[in-house]
Amino acid sequence: MSSMGASAEENLETKQMDERSFSISSSQGQQQAPPYVHKVGIPPRQNLFQEFKATIKETFFADDPLRSFKDQPKSRKFVLGIEALFPILNWGRSYNLKKFRGDLISGLTIASLCIPQDIGYAKLAKLQPEYGLYSSFVPPLIYAVMGSSRDIAIGPVAVVSLLLGTSLSNEIDPTTHPEEYLRLAFTATFFAGITQATLGIFRLGFLIDFLSHAAIVGFMGGAAITIALQQLKGFLGIQTKNFTKKTDIVNVMHSVVSTAHHGWNWETILIGASFLGFLLFAKFIGKKNKKFFWVPAIAPLICVILSTFFVFITRADKHGVEIVRNIKKGINPSSVKEIYFTGDYLGKGFRIGVMAGMIALTEAVAIGRTFASVKDYQLDGNKEMVALGAMNVVGSMTSCYVATGSFSRSAVNFMAGCQTAVSNIVMSVVVFLTLEFITPLFHYTPNAILSSIIISAVINLVDYQAAILIWKIDKFDFVACMGAFFGVVFATVEIGLLIAVSISFAKILLQVTRPRTCILGKIPRTTVYRNIHQYPEASKVPGVLIVRVDSAIYFSNSNYVKERILRWLMDEEEQAVTDIDTSGIHALEELHRSLEKRDVELVLANPGPVVIDKIYTSKLANMIGENKIFLTVAEAVAYCSPKLAEDP
């Protein structure tokens, strides 16, 4: 691909021919010495303890988290340990008025978005509205002290609220046993926090990577459809008590259609449809021009204010329009004694909490890494897990349910110019003032508005463009994506999650037990050997079968590798060489952006046929530059060396 590389090889070949000619002529018929062959180096042997120690370090401490403690006095180690646990003590020393101005604006902006969303998400979790507000008061304060992300906005989110609502109601009916339901919600939140903190403390964050990017896209899309379907009852003003409690699309649509003649309320539909149109228009304005990011952020609060005033002056609640009614005034009461630590509900709370905690963790870490990549700073995933776990444990004791990072709020927080986690503190203060003084004003807020706000919030979770790209890049990934999507839409959230994890895990097992292997051939006029499928001009060496196995060879695949080579010896069947999935594409994109900000170039050497196809399909080749994809490592080094020479 590179003329520089080709000419370099030609010059090298010419030079070698000249040297051979000189050697033959000068030796006057004497036998030429054989060329020097580099031997494969054997690494020094390690005893069992050293090998075990190296494996543990590479598995759990690959980032060497204790490197800053080396060669430090005890007093300094103590300070570093406190700062590691509470990062605010580190970045707080350089905090100034300029940063506070950015945090104040972003905090006020996300507060205007979170208040109406929190009330709606609490209803999605089948809890009273005030519990949504509680969950945006205490958890953000804890995260601001312990979290390391500058951009993530903490609070209830739609997917976790739906998961809790469906899982908890399968165990306890929230209508007939509201107190037991609430206690189980706090228990699940407690164990969600314990799960998150445990994963962080024991550095087991890699477990959440079993849920691939494709599976997350499908799961989130299915959850968004399910959430929107759940809002049809409030959006259409359906007041019948026979409305299905199931979440699948078949049962929900059957309930909606069966109540069409006598259960729908036209005043409610008019209010919901009007303000939903307004919210979608506000989103369009914000997407069209990034300068107007504040328009979709403040639109939900405007909808709540206008609709509440409209219902109050027209007394639409007398004509069948359902309203929020009372929201309990005051800050979070203690709920330590409400958590189930014994009895039958302990195990149920643990199971639901682990599931909700993993989903919340996956969403929060993905959001944190996204914005950390954009702003080019390092995010410690394990510290994030500890911070998220701590805030949910404390939250469970202060009448909160599971909180995590919200993508919509975090995006607004980022665009509003947040500088640090202080924006979460500002949001928390606004929620505190709302709980203390403003909650009575929500009495006449129509439920249809909350449904409209939730529908407009979850629309963006249906990422059809990502699904199309997944189909183009990796068909197996697309199966995982669609499996998770249809599992959530046609069954339950839990089944969709199970399908997503199962397919992702099956893909890992398949790649481990059936590693990519290929036959190598010699590229003409070079000493380079490449896959004969990717390079048809490569020729096999007569009498020699050169095989490359792109994997470690151990118990799960050793027999396959042996049989594969034996089959090649018999009939020389064909096989591909390497692979990459959508998560790998995203990782390379983020790596490229991060290196670019440091004036460091990313170049690729000899990608396999499947990889190169997906790199071009996903437009990653255009991002990196087609001139930076090389046939050999030598050519890649030759390209990079002039730049290295220019550095002082």
XYZ file of C-alpha atoms in Angstrom, residues 44 49 52 65 76 166 226 244 309 311 379 411 416 420 422 453 511 527 542 548 572 611 635 639:
24
model
C 13.852 -17.115 32.593
C 4.884 -18.479 43.710
C 1.074 -17.097 40.610
C -2.892 1.134 41.455
C 2.339 10.488 52.873
C -41.197 -5.382 37.456
C -41.128 -1.525 27.183
C -52.160 -5.810 32.784
C -51.294 25.560 35.944
C -55.172 21.634 35.186
C -11.190 7.101 34.886
C -24.879 14.752 28.400
C -23.561 22.970 30.123
C -16.114 18.835 38.462
C -19.623 19.893 42.289
C -41.503 13.210 29.845
C -13.799 -17.819 20.293
C 10.650 -12.666 3.219
C 6.657 -26.768 -1.299
C -0.508 -19.696 12.572
C -5.705 -28.182 2.998
C -10.620 -7.195 10.734
C 6.754 -0.782 7.106
C 6.627 5.222 8.533
